[in-house]
Coordinates of C-alpha atoms and ligand atoms in Angstrom, one line a residue:
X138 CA -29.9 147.1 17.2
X139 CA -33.4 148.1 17.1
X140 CA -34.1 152.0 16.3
X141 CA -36.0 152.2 19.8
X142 CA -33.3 150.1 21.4
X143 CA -31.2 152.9 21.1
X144 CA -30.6 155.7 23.8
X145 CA -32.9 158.6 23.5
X146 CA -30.0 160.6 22.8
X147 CA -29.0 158.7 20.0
X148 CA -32.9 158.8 18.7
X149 CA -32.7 162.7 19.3
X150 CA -33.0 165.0 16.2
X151 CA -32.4 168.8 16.1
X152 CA -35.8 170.4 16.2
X153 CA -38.1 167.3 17.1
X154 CA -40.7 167.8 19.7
X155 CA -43.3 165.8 21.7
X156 CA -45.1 168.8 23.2
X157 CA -47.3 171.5 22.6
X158 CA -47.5 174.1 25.5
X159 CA -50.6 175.9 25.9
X160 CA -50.9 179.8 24.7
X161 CA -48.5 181.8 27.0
X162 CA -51.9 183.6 29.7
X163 CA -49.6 186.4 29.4
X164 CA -49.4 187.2 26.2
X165 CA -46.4 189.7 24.9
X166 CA -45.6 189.9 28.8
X167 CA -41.9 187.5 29.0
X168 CA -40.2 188.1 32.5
X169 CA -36.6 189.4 32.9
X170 CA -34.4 187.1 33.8
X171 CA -31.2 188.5 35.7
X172 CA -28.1 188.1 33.4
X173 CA -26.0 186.0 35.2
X174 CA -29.0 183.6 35.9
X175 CA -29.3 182.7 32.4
X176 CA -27.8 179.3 30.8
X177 CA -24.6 180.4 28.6
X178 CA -25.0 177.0 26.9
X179 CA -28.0 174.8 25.2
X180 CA -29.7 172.1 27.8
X181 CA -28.9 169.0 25.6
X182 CA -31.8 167.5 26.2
X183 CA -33.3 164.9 23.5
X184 CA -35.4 166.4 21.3
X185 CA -37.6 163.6 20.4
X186 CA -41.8 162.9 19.3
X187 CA -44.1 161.6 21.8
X188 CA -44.1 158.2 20.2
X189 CA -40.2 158.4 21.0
X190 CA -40.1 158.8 24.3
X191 CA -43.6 156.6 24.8
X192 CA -40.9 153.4 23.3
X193 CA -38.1 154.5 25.3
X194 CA -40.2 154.4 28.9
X195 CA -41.9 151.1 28.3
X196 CA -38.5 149.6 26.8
X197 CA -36.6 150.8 29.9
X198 CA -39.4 149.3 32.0
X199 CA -39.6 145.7 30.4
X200 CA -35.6 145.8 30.8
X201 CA -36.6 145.6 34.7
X202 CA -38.0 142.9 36.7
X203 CA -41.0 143.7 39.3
X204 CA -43.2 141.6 41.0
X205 CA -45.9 142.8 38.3
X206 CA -43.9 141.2 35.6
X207 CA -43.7 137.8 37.3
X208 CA -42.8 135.6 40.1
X209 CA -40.1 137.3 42.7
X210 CA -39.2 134.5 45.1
X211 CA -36.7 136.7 46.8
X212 CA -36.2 135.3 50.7
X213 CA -36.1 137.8 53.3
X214 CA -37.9 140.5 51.5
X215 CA -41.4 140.0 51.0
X216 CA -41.7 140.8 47.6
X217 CA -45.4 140.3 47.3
X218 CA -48.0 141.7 45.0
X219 CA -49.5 144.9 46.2
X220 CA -53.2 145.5 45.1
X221 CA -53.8 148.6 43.0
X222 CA -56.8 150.1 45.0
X223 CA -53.5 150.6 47.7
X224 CA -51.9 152.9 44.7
X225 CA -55.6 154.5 44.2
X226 CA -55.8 155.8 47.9
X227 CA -52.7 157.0 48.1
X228 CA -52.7 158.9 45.0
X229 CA -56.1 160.9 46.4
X230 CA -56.1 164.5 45.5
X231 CA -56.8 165.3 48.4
X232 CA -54.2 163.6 50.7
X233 CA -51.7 163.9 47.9
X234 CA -52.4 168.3 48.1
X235 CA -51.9 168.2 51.5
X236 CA -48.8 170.7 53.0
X237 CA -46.9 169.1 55.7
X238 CA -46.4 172.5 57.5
X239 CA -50.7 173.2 57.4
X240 CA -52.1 173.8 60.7
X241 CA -53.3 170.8 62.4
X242 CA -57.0 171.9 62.3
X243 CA -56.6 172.0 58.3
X244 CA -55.2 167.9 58.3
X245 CA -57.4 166.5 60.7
X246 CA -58.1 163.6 57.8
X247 CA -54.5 162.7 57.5
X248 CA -53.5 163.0 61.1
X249 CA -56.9 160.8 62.0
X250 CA -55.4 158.1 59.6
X251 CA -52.0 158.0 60.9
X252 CA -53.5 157.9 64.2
X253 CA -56.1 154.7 63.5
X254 CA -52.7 152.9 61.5
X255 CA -50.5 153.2 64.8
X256 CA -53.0 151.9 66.7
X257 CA -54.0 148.8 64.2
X258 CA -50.1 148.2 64.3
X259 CA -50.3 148.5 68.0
X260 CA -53.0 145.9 68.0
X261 CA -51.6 143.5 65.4
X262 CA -48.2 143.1 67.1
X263 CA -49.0 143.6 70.5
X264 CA -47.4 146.6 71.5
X265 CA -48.4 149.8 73.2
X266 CA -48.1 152.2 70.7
X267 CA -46.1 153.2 67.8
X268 CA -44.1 155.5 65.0
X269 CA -44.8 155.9 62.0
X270 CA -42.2 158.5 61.0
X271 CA -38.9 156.2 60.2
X272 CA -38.6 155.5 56.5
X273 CA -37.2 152.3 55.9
X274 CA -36.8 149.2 58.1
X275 CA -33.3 150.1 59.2
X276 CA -34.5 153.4 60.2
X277 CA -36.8 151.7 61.9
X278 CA -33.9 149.8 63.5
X279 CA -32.1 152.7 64.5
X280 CA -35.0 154.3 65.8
X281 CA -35.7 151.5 68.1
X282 CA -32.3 151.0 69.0
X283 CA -32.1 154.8 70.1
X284 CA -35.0 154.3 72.3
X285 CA -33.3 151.2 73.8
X286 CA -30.6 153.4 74.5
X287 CA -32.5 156.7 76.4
X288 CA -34.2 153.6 78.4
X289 CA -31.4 152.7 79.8
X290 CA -30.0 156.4 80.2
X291 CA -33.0 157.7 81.8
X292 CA -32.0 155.1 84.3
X293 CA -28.9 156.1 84.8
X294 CA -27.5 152.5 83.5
X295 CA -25.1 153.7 81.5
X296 CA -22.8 150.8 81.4
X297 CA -25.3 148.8 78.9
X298 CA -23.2 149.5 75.3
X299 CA -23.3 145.9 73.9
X300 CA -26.3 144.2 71.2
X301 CA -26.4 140.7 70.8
X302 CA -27.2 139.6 67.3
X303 CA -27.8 136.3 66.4
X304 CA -25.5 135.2 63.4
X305 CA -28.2 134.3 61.4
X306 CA -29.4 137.8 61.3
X307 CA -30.5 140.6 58.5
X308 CA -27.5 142.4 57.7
X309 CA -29.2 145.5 58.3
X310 CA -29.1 144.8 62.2
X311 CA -25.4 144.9 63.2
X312 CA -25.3 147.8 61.0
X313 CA -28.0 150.0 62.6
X314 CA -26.3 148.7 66.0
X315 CA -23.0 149.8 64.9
X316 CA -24.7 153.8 63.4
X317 CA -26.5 153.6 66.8
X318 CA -22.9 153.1 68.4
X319 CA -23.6 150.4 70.1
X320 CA -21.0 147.5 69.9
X321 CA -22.1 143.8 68.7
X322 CA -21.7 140.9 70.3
X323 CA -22.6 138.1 67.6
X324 CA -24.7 134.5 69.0
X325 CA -24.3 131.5 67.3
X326 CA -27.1 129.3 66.0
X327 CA -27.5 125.1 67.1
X328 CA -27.8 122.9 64.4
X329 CA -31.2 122.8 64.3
X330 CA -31.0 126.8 63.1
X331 CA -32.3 128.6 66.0
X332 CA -30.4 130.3 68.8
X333 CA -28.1 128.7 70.7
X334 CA -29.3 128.9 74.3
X335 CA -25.9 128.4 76.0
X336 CA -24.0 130.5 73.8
X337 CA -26.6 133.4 74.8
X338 CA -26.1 132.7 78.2
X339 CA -22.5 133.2 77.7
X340 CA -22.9 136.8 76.9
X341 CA -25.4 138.1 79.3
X342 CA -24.2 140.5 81.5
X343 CA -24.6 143.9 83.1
X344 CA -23.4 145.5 79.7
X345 CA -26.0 143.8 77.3
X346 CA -28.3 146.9 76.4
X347 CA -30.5 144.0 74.4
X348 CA -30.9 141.5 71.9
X349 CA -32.3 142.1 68.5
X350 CA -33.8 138.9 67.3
X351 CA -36.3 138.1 64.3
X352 CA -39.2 135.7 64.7
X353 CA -39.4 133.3 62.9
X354 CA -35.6 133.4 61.7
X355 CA -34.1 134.2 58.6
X356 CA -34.3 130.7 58.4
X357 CA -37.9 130.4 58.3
X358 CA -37.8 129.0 61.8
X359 CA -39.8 129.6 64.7
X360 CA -37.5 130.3 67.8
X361 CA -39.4 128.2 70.2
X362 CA -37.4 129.0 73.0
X363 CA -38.6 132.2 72.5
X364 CA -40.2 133.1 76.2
X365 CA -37.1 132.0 77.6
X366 CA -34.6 133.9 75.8
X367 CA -37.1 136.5 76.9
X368 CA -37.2 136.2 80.5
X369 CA -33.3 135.4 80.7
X370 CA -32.1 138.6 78.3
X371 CA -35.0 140.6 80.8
X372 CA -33.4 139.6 83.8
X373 CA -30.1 140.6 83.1
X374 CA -31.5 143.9 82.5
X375 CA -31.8 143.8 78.7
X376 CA -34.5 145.2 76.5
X377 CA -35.6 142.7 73.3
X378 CA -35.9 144.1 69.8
X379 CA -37.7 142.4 67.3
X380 CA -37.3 142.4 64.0
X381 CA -40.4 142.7 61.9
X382 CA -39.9 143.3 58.5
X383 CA -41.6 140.3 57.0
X384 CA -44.1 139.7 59.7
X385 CA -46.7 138.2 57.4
X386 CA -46.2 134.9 58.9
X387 CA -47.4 135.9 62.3
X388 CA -50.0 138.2 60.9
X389 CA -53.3 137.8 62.9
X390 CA -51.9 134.7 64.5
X391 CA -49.2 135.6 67.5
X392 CA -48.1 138.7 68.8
X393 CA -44.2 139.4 69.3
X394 CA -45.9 141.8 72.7
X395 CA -47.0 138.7 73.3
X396 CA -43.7 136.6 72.7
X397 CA -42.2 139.0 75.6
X398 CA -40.5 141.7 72.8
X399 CA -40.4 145.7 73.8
X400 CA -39.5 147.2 70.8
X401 CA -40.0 146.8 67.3
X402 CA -40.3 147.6 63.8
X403 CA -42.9 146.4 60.9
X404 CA -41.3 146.7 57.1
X405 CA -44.8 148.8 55.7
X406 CA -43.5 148.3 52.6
X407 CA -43.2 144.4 52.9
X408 CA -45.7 142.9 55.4
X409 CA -48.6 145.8 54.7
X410 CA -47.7 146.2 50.7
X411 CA -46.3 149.1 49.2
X412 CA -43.8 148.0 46.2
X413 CA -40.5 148.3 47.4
X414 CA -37.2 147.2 46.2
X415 CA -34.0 149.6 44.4
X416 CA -34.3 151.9 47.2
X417 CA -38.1 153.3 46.8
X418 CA -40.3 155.0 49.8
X419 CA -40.6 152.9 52.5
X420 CA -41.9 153.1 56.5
X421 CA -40.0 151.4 59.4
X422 CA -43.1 151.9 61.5
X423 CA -41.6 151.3 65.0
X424 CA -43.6 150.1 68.1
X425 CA -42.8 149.7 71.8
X426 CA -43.9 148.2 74.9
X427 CA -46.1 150.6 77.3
X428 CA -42.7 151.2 79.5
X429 CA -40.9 153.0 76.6
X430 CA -43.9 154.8 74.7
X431 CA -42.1 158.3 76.5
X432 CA -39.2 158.0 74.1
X433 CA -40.3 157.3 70.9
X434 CA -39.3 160.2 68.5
X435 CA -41.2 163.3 67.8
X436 CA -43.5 164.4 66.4
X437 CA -46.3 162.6 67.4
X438 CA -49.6 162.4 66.7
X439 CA -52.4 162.5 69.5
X440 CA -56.2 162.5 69.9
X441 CA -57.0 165.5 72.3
X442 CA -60.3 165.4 74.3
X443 CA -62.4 166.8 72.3
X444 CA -61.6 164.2 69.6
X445 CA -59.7 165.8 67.0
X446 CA -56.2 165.2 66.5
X447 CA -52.8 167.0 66.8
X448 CA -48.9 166.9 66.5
X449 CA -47.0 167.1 69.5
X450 CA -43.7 167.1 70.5
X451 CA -42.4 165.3 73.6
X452 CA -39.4 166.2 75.6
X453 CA -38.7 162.6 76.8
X454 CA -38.1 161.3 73.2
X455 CA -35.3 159.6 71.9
X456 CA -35.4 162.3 69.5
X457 CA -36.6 163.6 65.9
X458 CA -35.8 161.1 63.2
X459 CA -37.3 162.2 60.0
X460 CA -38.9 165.6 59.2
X461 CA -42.4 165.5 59.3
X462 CA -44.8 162.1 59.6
X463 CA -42.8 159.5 57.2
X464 CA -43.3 158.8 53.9
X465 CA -47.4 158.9 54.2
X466 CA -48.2 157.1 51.1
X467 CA -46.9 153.8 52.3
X468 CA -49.1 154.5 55.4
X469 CA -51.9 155.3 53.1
X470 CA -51.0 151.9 51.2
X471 CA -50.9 150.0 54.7
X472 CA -54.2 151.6 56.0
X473 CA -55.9 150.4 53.1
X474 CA -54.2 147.1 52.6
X475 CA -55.3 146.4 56.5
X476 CA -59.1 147.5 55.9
X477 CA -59.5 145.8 52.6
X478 CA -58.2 142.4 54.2
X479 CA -60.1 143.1 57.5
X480 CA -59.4 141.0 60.9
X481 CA -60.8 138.0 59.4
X482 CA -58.7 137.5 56.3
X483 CA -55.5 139.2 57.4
X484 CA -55.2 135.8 59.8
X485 CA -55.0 134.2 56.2
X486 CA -51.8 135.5 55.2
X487 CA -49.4 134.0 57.5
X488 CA -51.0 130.1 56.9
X489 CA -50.9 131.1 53.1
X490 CA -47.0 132.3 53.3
X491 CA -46.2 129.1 55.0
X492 CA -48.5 126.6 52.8
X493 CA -46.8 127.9 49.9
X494 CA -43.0 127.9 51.3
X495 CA -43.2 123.9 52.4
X496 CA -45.3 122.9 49.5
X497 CA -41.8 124.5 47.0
X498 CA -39.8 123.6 49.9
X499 CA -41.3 119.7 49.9
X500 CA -41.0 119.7 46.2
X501 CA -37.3 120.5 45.4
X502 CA -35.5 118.5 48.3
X503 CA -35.2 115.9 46.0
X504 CA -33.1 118.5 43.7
X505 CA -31.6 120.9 45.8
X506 CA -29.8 120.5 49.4
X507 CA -31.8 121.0 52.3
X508 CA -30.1 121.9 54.9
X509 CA -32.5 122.0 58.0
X510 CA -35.3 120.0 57.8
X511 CA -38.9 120.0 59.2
X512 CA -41.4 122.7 58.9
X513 CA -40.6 126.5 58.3
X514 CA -42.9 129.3 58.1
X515 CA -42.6 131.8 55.3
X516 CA -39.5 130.9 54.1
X517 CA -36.6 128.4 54.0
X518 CA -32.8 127.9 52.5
X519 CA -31.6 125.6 50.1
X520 CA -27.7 124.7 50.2
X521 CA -27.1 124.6 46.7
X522 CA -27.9 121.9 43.9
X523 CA -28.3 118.4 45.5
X524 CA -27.2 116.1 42.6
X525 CA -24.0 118.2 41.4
X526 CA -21.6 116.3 39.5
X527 CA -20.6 119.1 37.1
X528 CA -19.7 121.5 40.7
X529 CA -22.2 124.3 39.5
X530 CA -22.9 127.2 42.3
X531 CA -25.9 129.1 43.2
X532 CA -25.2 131.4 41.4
X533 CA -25.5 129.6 38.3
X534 CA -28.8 128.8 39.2
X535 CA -30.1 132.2 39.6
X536 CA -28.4 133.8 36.7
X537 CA -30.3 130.4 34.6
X538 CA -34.0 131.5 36.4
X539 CA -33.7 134.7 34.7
X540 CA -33.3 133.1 31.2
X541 CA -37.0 131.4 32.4
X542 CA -38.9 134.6 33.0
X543 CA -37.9 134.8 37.1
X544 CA -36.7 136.9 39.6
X545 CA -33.7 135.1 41.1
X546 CA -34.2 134.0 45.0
X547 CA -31.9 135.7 47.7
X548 CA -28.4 134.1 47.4
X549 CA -25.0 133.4 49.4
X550 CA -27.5 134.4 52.6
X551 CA -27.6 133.3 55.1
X552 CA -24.3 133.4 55.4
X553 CA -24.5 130.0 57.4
X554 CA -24.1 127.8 54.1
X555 CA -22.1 128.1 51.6
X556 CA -24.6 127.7 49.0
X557 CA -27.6 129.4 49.9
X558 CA -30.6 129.6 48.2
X559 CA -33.4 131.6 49.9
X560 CA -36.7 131.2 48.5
X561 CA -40.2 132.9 50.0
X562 CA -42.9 132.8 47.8
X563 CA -45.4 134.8 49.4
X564 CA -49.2 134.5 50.5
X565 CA -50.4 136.1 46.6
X566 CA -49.5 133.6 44.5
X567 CA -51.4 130.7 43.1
X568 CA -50.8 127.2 43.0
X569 CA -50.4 127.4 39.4
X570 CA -47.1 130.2 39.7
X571 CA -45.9 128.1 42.2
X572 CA -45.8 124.5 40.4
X573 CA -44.5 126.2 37.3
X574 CA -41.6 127.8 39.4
X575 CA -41.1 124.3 40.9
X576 CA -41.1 122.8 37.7
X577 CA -38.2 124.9 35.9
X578 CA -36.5 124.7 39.0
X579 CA -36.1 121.1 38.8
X580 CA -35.5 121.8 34.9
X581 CA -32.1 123.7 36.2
X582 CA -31.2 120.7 38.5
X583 CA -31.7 118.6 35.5
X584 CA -29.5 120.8 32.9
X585 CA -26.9 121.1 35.7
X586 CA -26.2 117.8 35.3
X587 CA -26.9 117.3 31.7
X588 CA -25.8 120.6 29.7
X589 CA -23.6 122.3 32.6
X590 CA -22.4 125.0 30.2
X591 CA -25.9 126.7 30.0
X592 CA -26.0 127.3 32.8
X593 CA -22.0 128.6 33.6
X594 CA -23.0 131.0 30.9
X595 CA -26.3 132.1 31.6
X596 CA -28.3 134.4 31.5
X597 CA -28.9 133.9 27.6
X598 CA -31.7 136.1 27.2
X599 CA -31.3 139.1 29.2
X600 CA -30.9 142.7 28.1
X601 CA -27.8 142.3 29.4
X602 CA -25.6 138.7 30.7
X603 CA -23.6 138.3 33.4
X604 CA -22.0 141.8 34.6
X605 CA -19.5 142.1 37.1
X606 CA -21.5 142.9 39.4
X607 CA -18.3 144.9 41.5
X608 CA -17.7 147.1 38.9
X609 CA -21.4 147.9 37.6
X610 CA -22.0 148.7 41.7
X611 CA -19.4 150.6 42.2
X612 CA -18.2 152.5 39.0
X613 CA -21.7 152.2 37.0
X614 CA -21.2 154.0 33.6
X615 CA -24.0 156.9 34.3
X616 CA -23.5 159.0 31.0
X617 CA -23.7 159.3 27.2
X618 CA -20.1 160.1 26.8
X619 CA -19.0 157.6 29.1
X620 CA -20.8 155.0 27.5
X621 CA -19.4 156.2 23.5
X622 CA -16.1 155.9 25.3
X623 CA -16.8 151.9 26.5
X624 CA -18.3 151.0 23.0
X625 CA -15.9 152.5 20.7
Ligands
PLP100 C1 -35.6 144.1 54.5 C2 -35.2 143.8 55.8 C3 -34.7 144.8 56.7 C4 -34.3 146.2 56.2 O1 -35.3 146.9 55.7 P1 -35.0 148.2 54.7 O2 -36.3 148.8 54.5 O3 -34.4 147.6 53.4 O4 -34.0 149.1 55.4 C5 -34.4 144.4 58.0 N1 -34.6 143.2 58.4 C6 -35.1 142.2 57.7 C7 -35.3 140.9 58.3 C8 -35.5 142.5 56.3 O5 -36.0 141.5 55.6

């Protein structure tokens, strides 16, 4: 083991430093702590030089994968590369120094740019105005499902307690359903992957508060029978929710407004770019149709007469889901991600996404099972290796892309294949990334066949191999002592 491979307590040594704190302003003066607010024992923290704990930051970092270390093909995530001017702006002095309890009159700047993003969003999906203030895409879920809710309580309809889901859905939309305490009712898909129309008509009724749908699927597929799921879950009484985390194949093209949708919610930190991934800020931006802007939650923020802005609070609202206006950098990120691109080339990013998912797509069905053919849009599944003599699984296949420098693709979901391998490249990358990723791929297929023990025991190269990944989630080892223990 290296010296800097070691933890930084194991590097630590009595009396070391990386600092050199500036000349106490005070001088002699050294406040009074009360007694009993004093530590009775040391801090144990490392004591280590600045070179130390330089190594250990970068080594921890290189032990990770990001989309800035290489391609992240992960389906049903957008994990795209997010220009560095967005980091720029949002790290602004004097954004970042603002006070979330400041008068309005003092933020007019940041309340003026929360105001201009809602109404891009507004634009760009064809709704009538929106939140920004949930802070991930299943907040945003919730959020809209709330509003769904009050709609139909304000009406006095308070017989509507079921969601229909379709079962090819993100996991995360039973489960804000089920927080929301609303009860699914699940939808099967045809064979062609999108909704089955008779199995919906099965379940529409006078207790069907809505359906939350994602367009195109988590498939990749556009539900073309979209305006008539519309108009038959409408005239039952039902509201649609739409499901927007990875709009950027739609971007600039088609509106789910348009499509017949009355609430939704955007993933900021996917479509519009702000890193995300292991739990980081993110903004569920929620829009809804012009019927239901009453009871989206407070605060809001408005533009008076006189042109500047405020926060206000209405009592319609499905209520308050977040304290102040959301995590404001990603909005910040998402503002400037949507000027830089500007109407013109933001149109770009949905033909991009899809170019590059039929191109891999096209390329590996010689190698890998395709399951559903035809064209997708941003994204598409795989069903496992094609040619598979020595019965290797997906996830032998994802554990081997890591010994090749990549971020594994989404596996085992959908959930409607056994096998599946979900792959979405993105609009950033370049023909080059792509045709090397296609060309280890079919590398993998060929070892499969030929050496099928690299890949049952990959990953060779990784800082660590393969964990179980049961335990590591759900007893991680999370201290120094704990960790002696294991390795003794
Ligand atoms: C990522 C994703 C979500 C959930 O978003 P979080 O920010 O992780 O809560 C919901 N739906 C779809 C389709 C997604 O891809």
């Amino acid at each position: 083991m290296k010296y800097y491979d070691k933890l930084i307590f194991e590097v630590s040594r009595p009396g070391r430093t990386g600092f050199s704190l500036p000349r106490n302003p005070w001088h002699s003066h050294t406040a009074q702590l009360p007694e009993h607010l004093k530590r009775n024992t040391p801090t144990l923290l490392p004591e280590v030089s600045e070179p130390d704990v330089v190594r250990h930051y970068t080594n921890l970092s290189n032990m990770n994968f990001g989309v800035d270390t290489g391609f992240y093909p992960l389906g049903s995530c957008t994990m795209k590369y997010n220009p560095k001017i967005n980091e720029e702006m949002a790290a602004l002095q004097t954004f970042k120094s603002l006070h979330p309890l400041q008068p309005d009159k003092t933020t007019q700047g940041a309340l003026e740019l929360y105001y201009e993003l809602n109404r891009t969003l507004s634009q760009i999906t064809g709704m009538a105005e929106c939140t920004l203030n949930p802070f991930a895409g299943a907040h945003g879920e919730l959020t809209g499902l709330m509003i769904i809710r009050q709609y139909h309580l304000k009406r006095g309809d308070t017989e509507r307690t079921k969601i229909i889901v379709p079962d090819s859905a993100h996991g995360t939309n039973p489960a804000s359903a089920a927080v929301c305490g609303l009860q699914v009712v699940e939808v099967n898909s045809s064979t062609d992957g999108t909704i089955d129309i008779e199995s919906l008509k099965s379940v529409l009724d006078h207790t069907v508060a809505g359906i939350m749908m994602t367009n195109p699927n988590t498939l990749g597929l556009f539900e073309t029978h979209i305006l008539e799921i519309a108009q038959l879950v409408h005239d039952c009484g039902g509201l649609l929710y739409y499901d927007g985390a990875n709009m950027n194949p739609l971007l600039g093209k088609c509106r789910p407004g348009d499509m017949g949708f009355d609430v939704l919610h955007l993933n900021l930190h996917k479509t519009f770019s702000t890193p995300h991934g292991g739990g980081g800020p993110g903004s569920g931006a929620v829009g809804v149709a012009a019927h239901l802007t009453d009871y989206l939650p407070n605060p809001r923020v408005v533009k008076l007469a006189d042109g500047t802005f405020a926060t206000e609070n209405n009592p319609e609202a499905a209520g308050q889901v977040s304290s102040f206006l959301g995590n404001y950098g990603v909005l910040m990120r998402a503002y400037t991600y949507i000027l830089t691109l500007g109407k013109e080339n933001i149109r770009m990013a949905g033909p991009l996404a899809t170019l590059n998912a039929n191109y891999i797509k096209e390329s590996l069905k010689q190698h890998y099972k395709l399951p559903i053919l035809g064209v997708c849009k941003h994204e598409f599944v795989f069903d496992g290796l094609l040619d598979n003599p020595n019965n290797l699984t997906t996830l032998d296949v994802a554990k081997r892309l890591l010994d090749y420098g990549y971020h594994a693709p989404t596996i085992y979901f959908p959930l409607l294949f056994h096998q599946s391998i979900m792959i979405e490249p993105t609009e950033t990358e370049s023909k080059e990334t792509i045709d090397e990723f296609i060309n280890i791929m079919k590398v993998i297929a060929e070892e499969a066949r030929t050496s099928p023990e690299t890949l049952q025991h990959a990953p060779h190269h990784t800082p660590v191999r393969r964990l179980d990944e049961t335990t590591a989630a759900k007893t991680p080892i999370l201290t120094f002592e704990e960790l002696t223990n294991v390795t003794q």
